[in-house]
PDB file of C-alpha atoms in Angstrom:
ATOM      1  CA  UNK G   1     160.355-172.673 -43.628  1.00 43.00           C
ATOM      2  CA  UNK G   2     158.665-170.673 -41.358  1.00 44.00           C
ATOM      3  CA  UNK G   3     159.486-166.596 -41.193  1.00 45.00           C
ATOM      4  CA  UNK G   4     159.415-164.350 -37.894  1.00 54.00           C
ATOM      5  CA  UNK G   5     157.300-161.791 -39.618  1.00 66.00           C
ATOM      6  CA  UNK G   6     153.702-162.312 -40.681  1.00 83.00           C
ATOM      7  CA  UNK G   7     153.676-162.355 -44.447  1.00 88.00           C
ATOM      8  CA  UNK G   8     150.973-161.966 -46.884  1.00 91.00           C
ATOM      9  CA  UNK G   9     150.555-163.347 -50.716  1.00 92.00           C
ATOM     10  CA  UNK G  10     149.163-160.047 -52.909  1.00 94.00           C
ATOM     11  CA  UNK G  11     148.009-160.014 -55.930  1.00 94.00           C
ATOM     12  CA  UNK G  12     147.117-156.719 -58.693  1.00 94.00           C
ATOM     13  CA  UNK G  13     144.725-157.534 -60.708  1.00 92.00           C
ATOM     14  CA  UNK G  14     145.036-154.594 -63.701  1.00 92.00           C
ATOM     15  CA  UNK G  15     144.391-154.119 -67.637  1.00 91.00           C
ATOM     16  CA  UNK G  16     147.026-155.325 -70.016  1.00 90.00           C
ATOM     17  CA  UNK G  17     150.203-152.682 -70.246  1.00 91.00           C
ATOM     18  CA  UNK G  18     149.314-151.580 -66.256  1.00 93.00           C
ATOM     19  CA  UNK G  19     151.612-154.570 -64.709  1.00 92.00           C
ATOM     20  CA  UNK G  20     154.664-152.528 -64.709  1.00 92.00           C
ATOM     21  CA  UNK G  21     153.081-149.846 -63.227  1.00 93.00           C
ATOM     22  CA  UNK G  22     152.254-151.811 -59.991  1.00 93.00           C
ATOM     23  CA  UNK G  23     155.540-153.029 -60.323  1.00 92.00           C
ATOM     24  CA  UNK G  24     157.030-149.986 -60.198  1.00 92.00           C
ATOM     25  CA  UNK G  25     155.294-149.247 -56.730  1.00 93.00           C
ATOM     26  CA  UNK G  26     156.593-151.829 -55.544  1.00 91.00           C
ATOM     27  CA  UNK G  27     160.062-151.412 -55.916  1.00 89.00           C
ATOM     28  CA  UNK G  28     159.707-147.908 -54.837  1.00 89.00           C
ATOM     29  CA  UNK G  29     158.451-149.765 -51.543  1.00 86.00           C
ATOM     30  CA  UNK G  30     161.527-152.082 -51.550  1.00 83.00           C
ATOM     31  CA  UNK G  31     159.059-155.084 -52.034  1.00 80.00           C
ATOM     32  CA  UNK G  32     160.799-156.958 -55.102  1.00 71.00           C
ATOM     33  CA  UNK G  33     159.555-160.528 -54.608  1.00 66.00           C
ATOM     34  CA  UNK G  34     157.639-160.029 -57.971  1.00 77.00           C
ATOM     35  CA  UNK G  35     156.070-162.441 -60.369  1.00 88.00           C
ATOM     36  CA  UNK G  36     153.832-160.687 -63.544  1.00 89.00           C
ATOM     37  CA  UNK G  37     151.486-163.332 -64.725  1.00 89.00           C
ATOM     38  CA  UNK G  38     149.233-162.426 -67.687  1.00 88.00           C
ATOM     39  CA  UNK G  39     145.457-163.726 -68.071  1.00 90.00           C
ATOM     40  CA  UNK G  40     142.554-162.080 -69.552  1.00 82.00           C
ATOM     41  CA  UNK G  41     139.144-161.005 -67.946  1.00 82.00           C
ATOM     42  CA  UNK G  42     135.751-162.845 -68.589  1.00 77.00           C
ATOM     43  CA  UNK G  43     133.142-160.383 -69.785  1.00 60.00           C
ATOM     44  CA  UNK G  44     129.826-161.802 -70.754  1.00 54.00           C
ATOM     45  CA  UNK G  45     128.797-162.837 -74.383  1.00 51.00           C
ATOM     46  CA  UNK G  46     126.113-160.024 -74.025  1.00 46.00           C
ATOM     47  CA  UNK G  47     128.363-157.677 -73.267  1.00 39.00           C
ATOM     48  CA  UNK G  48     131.121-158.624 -75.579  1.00 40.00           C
ATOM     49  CA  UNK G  49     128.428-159.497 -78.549  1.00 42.00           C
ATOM     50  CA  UNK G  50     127.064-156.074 -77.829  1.00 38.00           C
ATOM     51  CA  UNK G  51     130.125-153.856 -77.680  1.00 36.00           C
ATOM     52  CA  UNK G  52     132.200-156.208 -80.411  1.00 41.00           C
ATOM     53  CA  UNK G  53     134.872-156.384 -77.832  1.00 40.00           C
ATOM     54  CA  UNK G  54     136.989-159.815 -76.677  1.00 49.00           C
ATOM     55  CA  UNK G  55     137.955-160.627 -73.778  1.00 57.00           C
ATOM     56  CA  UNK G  56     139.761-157.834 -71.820  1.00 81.00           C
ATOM     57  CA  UNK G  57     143.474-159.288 -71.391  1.00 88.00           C
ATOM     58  CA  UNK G  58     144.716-158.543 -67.708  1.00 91.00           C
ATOM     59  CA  UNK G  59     148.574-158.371 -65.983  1.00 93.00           C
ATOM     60  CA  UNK G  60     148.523-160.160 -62.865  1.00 93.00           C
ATOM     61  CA  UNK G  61     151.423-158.535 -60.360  1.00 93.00           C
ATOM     62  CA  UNK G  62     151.883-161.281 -57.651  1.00 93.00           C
ATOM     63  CA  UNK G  63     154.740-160.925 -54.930  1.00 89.00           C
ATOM     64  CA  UNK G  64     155.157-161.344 -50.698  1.00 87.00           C
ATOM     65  CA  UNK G  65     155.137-158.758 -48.665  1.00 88.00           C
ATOM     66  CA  UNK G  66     155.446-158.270 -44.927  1.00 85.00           C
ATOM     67  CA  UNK G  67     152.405-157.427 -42.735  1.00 85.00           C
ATOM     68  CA  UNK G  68     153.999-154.091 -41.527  1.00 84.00           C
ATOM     69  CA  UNK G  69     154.697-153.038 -45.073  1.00 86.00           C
ATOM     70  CA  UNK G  70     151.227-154.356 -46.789  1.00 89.00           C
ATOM     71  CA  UNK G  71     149.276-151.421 -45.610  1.00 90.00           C
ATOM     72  CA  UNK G  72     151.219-148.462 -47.083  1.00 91.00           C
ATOM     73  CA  UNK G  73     151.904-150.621 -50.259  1.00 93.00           C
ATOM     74  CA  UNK G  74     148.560-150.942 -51.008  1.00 93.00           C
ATOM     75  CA  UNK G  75     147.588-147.273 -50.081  1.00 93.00           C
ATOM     76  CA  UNK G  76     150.016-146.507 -52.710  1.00 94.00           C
ATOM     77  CA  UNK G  77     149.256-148.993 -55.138  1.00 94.00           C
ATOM     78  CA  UNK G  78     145.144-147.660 -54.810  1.00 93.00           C
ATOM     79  CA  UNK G  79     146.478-143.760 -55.528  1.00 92.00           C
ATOM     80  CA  UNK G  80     149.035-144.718 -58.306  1.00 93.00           C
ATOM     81  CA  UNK G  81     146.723-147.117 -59.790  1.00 94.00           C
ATOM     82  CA  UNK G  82     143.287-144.812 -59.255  1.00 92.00           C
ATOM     83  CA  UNK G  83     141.497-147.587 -58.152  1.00 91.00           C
ATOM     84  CA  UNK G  84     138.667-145.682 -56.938  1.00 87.00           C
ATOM     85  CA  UNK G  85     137.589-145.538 -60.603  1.00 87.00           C
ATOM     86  CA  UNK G  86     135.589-148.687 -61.274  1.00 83.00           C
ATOM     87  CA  UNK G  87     137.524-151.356 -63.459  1.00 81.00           C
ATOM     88  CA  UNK G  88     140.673-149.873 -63.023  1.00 89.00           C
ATOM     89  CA  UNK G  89     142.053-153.033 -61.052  1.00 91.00           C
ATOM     90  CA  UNK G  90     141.511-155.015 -57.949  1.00 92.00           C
ATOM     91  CA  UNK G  91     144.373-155.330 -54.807  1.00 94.00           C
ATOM     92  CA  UNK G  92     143.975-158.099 -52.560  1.00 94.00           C
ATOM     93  CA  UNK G  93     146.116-160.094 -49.607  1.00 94.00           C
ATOM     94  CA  UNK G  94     145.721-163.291 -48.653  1.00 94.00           C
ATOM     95  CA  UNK G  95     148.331-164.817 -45.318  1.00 91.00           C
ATOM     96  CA  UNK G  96     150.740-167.531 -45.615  1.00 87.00           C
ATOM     97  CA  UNK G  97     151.777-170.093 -43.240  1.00 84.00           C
ATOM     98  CA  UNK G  98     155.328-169.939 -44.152  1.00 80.00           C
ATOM     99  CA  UNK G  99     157.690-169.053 -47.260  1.00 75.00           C
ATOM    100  CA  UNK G 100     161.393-170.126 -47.771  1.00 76.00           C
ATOM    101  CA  UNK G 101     164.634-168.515 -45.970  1.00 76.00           C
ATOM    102  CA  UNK G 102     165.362-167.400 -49.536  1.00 69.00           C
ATOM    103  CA  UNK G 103     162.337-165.286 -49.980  1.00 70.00           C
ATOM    104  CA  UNK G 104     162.511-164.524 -45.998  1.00 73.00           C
ATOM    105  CA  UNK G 105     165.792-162.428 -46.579  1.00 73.00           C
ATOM    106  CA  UNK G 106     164.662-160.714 -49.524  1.00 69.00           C
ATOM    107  CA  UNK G 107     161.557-159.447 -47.403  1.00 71.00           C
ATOM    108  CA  UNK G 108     163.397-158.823 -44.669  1.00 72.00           C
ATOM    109  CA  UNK G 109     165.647-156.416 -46.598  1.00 69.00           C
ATOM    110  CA  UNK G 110     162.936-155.120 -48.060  1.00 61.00           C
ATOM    111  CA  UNK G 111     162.050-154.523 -44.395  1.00 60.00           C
ATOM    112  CA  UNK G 112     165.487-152.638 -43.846  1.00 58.00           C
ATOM    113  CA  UNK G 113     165.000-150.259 -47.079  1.00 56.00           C
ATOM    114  CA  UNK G 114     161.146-149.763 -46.679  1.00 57.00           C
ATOM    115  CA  UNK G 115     161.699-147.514 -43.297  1.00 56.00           C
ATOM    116  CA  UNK G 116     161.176-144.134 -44.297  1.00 53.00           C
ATOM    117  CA  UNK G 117     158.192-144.887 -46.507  1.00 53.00           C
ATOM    118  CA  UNK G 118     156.769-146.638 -43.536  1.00 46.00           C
ATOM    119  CA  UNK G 119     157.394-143.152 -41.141  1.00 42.00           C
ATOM    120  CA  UNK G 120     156.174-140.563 -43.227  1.00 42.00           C
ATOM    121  CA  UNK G 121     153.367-142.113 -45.978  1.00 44.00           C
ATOM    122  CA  UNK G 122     151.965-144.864 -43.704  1.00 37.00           C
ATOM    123  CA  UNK G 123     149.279-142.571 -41.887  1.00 37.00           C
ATOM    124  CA  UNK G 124     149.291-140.084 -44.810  1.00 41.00           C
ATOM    125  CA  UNK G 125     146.614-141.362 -47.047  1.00 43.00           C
ATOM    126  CA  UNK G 126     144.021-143.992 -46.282  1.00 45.00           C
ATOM    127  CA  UNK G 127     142.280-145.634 -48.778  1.00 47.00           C
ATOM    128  CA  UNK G 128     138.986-147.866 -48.018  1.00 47.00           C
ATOM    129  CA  UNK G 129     139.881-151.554 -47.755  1.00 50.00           C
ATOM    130  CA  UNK G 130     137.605-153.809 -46.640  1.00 49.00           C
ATOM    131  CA  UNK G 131     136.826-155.398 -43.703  1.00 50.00           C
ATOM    132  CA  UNK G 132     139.032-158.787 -42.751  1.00 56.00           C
ATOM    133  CA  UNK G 133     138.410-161.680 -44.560  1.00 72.00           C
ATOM    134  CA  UNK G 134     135.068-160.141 -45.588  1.00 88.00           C
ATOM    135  CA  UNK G 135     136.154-161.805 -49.383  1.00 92.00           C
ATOM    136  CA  UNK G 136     137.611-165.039 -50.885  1.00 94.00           C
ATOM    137  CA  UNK G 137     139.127-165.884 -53.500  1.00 95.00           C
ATOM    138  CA  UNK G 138     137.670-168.874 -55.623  1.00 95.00           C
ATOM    139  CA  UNK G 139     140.166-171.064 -57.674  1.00 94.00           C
ATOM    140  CA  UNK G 140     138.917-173.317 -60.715  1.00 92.00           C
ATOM    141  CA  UNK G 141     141.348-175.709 -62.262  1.00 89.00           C
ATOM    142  CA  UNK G 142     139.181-176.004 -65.595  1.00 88.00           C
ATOM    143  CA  UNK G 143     139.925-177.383 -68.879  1.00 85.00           C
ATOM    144  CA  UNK G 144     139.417-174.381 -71.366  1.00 82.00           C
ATOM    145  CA  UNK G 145     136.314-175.391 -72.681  1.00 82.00           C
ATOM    146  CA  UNK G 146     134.460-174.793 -69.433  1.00 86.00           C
ATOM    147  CA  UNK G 147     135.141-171.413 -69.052  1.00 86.00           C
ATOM    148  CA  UNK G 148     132.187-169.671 -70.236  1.00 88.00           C
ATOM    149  CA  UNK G 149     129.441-172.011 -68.553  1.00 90.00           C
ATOM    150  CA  UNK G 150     131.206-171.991 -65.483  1.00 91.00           C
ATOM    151  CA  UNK G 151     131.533-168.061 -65.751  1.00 91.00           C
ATOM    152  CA  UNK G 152     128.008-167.789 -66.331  1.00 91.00           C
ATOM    153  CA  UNK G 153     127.035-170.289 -63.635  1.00 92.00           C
ATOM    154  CA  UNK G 154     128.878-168.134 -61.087  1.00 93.00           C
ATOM    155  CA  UNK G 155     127.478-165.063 -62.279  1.00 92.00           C
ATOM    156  CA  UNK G 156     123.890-166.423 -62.102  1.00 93.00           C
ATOM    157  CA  UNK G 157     125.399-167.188 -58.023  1.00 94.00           C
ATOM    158  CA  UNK G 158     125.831-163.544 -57.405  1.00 91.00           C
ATOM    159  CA  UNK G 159     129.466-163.413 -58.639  1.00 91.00           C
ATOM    160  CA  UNK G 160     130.636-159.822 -60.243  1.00 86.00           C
ATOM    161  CA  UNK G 161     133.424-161.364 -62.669  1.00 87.00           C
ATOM    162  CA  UNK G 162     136.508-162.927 -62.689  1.00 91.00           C
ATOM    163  CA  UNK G 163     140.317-163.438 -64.245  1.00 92.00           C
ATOM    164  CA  UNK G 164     141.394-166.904 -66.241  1.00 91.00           C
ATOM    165  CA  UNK G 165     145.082-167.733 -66.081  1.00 91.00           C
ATOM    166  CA  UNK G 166     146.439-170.272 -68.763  1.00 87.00           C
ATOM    167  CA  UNK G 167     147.582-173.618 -67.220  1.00 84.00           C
ATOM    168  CA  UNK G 168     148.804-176.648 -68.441  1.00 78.00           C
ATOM    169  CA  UNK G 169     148.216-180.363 -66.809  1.00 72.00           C
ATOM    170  CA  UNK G 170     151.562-181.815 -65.549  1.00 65.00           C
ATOM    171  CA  UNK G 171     151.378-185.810 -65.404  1.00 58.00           C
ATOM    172  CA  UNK G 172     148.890-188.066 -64.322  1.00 54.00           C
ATOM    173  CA  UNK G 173     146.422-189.586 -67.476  1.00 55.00           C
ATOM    174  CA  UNK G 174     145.535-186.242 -68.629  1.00 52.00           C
ATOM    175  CA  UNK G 175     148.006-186.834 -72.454  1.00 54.00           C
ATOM    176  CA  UNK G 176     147.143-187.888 -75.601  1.00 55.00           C
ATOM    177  CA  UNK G 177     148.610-188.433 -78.567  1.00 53.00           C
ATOM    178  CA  UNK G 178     148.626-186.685 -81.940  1.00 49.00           C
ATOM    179  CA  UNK G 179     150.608-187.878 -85.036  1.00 54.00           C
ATOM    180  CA  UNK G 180     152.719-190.085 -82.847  1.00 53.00           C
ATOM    181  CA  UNK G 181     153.527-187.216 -80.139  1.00 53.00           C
ATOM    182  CA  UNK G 182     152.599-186.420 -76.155  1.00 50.00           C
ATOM    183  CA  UNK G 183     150.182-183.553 -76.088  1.00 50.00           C
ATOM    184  CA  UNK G 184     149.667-182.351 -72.735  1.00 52.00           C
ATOM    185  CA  UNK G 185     145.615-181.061 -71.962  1.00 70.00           C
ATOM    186  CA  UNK G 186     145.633-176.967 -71.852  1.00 80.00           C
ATOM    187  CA  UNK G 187     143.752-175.859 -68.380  1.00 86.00           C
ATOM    188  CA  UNK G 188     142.612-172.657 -67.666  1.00 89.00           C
ATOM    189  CA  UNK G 189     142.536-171.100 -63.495  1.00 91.00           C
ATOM    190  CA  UNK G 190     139.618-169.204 -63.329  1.00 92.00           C
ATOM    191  CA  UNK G 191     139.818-166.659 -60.094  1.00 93.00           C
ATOM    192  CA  UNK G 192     137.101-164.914 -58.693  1.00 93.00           C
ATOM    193  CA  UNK G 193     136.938-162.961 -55.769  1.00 93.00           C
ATOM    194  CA  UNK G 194     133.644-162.582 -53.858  1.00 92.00           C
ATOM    195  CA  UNK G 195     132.165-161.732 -50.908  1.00 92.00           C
ATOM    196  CA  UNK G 196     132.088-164.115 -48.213  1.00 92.00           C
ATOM    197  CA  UNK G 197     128.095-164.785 -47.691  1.00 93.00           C
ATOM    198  CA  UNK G 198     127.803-165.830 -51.273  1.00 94.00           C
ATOM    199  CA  UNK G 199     131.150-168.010 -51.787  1.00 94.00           C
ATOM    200  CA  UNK G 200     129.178-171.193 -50.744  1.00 95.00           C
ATOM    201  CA  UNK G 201     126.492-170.572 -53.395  1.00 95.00           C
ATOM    202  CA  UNK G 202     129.026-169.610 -56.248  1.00 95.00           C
ATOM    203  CA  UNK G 203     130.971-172.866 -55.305  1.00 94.00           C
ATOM    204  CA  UNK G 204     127.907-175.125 -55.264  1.00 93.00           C
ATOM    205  CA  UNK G 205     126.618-173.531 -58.785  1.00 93.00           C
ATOM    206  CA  UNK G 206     130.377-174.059 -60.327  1.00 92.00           C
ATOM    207  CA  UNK G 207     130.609-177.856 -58.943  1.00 90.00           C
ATOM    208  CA  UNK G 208     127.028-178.267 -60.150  1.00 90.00           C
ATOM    209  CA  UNK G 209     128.157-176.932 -64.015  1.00 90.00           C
ATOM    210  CA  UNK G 210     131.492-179.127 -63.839  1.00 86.00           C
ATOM    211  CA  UNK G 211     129.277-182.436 -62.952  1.00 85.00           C
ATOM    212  CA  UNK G 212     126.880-181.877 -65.648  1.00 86.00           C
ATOM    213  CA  UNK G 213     129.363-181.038 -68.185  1.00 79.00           C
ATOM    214  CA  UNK G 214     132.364-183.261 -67.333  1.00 73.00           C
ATOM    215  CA  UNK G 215     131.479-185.502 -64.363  1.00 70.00           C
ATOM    216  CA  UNK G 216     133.636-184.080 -62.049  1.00 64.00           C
ATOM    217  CA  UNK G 217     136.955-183.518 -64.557  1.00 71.00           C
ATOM    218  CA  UNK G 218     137.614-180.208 -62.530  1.00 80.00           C
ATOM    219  CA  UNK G 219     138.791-178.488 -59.152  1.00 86.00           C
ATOM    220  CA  UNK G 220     137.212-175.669 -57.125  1.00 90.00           C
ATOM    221  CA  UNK G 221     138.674-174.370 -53.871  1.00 92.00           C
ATOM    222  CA  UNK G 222     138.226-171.381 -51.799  1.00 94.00           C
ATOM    223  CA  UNK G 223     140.845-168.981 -49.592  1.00 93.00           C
ATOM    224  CA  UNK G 224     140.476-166.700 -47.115  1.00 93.00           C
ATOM    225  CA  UNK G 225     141.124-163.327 -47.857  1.00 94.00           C
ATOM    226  CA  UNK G 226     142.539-160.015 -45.751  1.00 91.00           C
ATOM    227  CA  UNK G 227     142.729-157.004 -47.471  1.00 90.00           C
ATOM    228  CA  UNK G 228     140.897-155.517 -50.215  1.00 91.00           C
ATOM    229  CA  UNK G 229     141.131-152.749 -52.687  1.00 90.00           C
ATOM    230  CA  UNK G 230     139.710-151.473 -55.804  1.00 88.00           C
ATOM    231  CA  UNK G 231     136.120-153.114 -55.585  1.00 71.00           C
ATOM    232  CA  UNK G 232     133.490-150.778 -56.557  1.00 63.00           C
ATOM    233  CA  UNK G 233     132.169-152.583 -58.934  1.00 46.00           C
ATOM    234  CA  UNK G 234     131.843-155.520 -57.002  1.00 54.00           C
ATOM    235  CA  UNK G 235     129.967-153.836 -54.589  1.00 50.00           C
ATOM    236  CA  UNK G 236     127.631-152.597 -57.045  1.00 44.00           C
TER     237      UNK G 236
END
């Protein structure tokens, strides 16, 4: 169903532990359509060889949120979570076309609670965002041996770094069977979120891995992104 407010999909993108420290922001803002999903960064080999480090494990904080609440929730989501420090965590929105009456009414008393932070703290504080749908957000349905050439294919792109979710494969042809039982193939959702000139590069160089390594055993798609916080070291 559609809702009579414009609503936005956001997603914080911190280090393992910090989840429930978005989370707590916000609730202060009223906003508890919440989902924490936990995935892990994808630092190079290099890097990882060279500091003896795995990968970097990540909380995902993903909820709705109205358009006349997203700006002073993610002002205060950059201060709490000092995302002017580079690596401390990424904020992003992205619109939807329509959400459920269920989650309507929960963001519409969210709405109804979220009054006085929107009168005194909205013009308070403004943290840099940037510009609208300057980014997008890159989504590979992988299976979880194509991680790292993928990775490293997008990287070679122009492409900063990214966040792999753990998936599995839901039907279709994708089983097999071991000792007599259904095993269901693992997947991995690689996200990456890049600026908007090199997106058709960084898809071409990902489809380009997946055909050479799996003939085409893979999905790549792209969405449009609003705001943004918490980038500096993608803009480096």
């Amino acid at each position: 169903m559609t809702s009579n407010h414009k609503v936005y999909w956001i997603t914080v993108i911190v280090d393992r532990g910090k989840g429930e420290k978005a989370a707590s922001v916000f609730k202060e803002y009223h906003q508890e359509l919440l989902l924490n999903v936990r995935g892990h960064g994808t630092a190079s080999s290099a890097i990882k060889d060279c500091l003896g480090l795995d990968e970097p494990e990540k909380d995902l904080v993903i909820g709705a949120v109205d358009q006349s609440a997203s700006q002073s929730l993610i002002s205060a989501l950059h201060k709490k979570l000092e995302l002017d420090n580079p690596g401390y965590g990424i904020v992003f929105t992205i619109s939807l076309s329509g959400i459920s009456a269920a989650a309507s009414n929960l963001l519409n008393s969210g709405i109804a609670g979220n009054e006085n932070h929107l009168s005194t703290d909205y013009h308070k504080e403004d943290h840099p965002m940037s510009d609208t749908n300057a980014y997008e957000l890159i989504a590979s349905v992988i299976n979880t041996d194509l991680s790292n050439p993928i990775m490293e294919s997008a990287r070679n792109a122009g492409c900063k770094g990214g966040t792999l979710i753990k998936a599995r494969e839901l039907g279709g042809d994708s089983t097999s069977k071991l000792f007599g039982m259904t095993v269901s193939n693992e997947k991995e959702i690689l996200l990456m979120l890049v600026p908007k000139a090199d997106k058709q590069a960084i898809l071409k160089s990902i489809c380009e891995t997946v055909l050479k390594e799996t003939g085409e055993h893979a999905i790549a798609f792209s969405l449009p992104v609003n705001d943004v916080a918490g980038l500096s070291t993608l803009m480096k």
